[in-house]
C-alpha angles and dihedrals in degrees: 000000000000091000091053091050090052091050098049101024131252109291094175094083110107125218094025133087115245115247122248112287116262112235115220119203126201091251090058096056117102114241097191113124119329095313124106137065096283125058124212091256091054091051091055091049092048091050091053090047091052091050092050091047091051091049091050091048093050090050092054093047091049090053092052094051116091118254113267092239096043112126126198121219126210134171142196090217109120117168086169092063094045091049092050091052092047091050091051095057116119120234089258092051090049091051090052091054092048092048090054089057093248096110091119089068089068093061092082116100130189107293129179111229112182112225092214090057094049091045090055092050091048089054090055094047121111104208092190094062097021093235137131106232115208112175103305096339127095127208111197117219111196139155086269087059090055091047093051091050102045103013091234120168111279127196121008126091118006117237109244111193116234109177097177094050091047094051094047092048095054094043094051098039096051095028094233129145094229139013105282126228119265091257089067091063093042092052092052090055092048094046124089090236114130114232138155127287088246090058090050091053094046095048093047093049093048091052092046096049097042100044101030120007104038111003118176133188095276136077088229121080117256117260092221096091106020093097089065089067092068089081111040092175093062099034095098091052090075127091095254092164091060093047093051091046094050091046090053094049092047091049092051090048091054090047093051092049091049092052089060092060110085090197092065107088095168121052130189122214109194132173130074106318092184094059092045092052094045092046089058099040092049088060096051120094108233095172113209090004093061114134126235117276095243126160124254099031091215087078090061107035103062140117112017097334096107091053093045095050092042087057090054088055095044121122100175140339095295102015132082137171099099096134122070121250122246118273094249107034109207105149115233092343103157122196109241126200108293118237118251104261122176119242092243094056089045091056091049093051095041114110129181111227115212108236090212091057089048090052092050090048091055091047090050092053091054104037107024093114089054107031131040126225095266092053091050091052090050091053090048091051092049092051091047093052094046093048091061111118094013124123115280093256091062098045119109097203121010115195112272128210129189116204113232091216106052100009090230122155120241133175124218117203116227113231 
């Protein structure tokens, strides 16, 4: 009892306030003999408790630390910045862009493109064939895809990179010692400074290419295309769709190679994220939520639609592909207005394609390196025999009849 009174103070004294309690720590307790507040058994238990507590703490800290092989991805793509610059253009600046033939570039509006979603698509992209591979389905991404999305010029003169000519042009035209960052060109467009129509065109194109069409890993615009801006009148005569497509494929290829290097902790994903996301989403079957088949697709995929439809296709935090793909996957292939063809010429050009031949053709495309033609025909025959008596949806080749009167195609279900 006396030891406790010494530790906490004597509270029995009347007429005086007790002093502040004295805190005793384990390290202060005497361990000599059997005296003291803690017995030997308690010390052992406390030691085990401390060890367990330390082990628990280290487990929590380890969980909070990033994985050693975790890689972060960043990008210079910024549709938001390009949209803000385009929205700030004056009526005169807008008229300059339209006169140059680049009015279609102004159709893009601010659109949210999740980086996780684009990163997942890039991981599924085959740069050799330029296709998005989802399970056993393939979504082609071509220059026609880019054209159908953004209505960029297609065909015409091929863009031949000339880095030296591009650098010299920018340095001499703007009288600067080095190629400025993209913000320099955007600020000139947003300022009230009066400058020539040529300067308006050049600044707008640099902002568009660097932040939206062909972003790279730098804040400075690439020198690959700057020489094209020397001649605004002939700029739209080039195959811009092909250039943007090749830039996208090359950027994905660099990204995929970088992901295989464990030493690379920061990765850059360049290229047009918007086109990559739309190319995939236009090939996914969203059922009743399917969007109208409008050309160009930039008029449909805007605002938060890409994020919303990506969520519908989401499997987990970093994985997508939940929804099925459309029956005939032709990415972003929009039905245009059909030419006026007479009924007689339509009958002459009409051909009935044998479903069995079509099935063999698809098998051949998938298994030609493994199976020969005879083996493919055998598989087709087996499937045909086993599909007899099944519902129409499961039949390989329902019997076809062509009427001799109107040459129309009809399908008769086998019972």
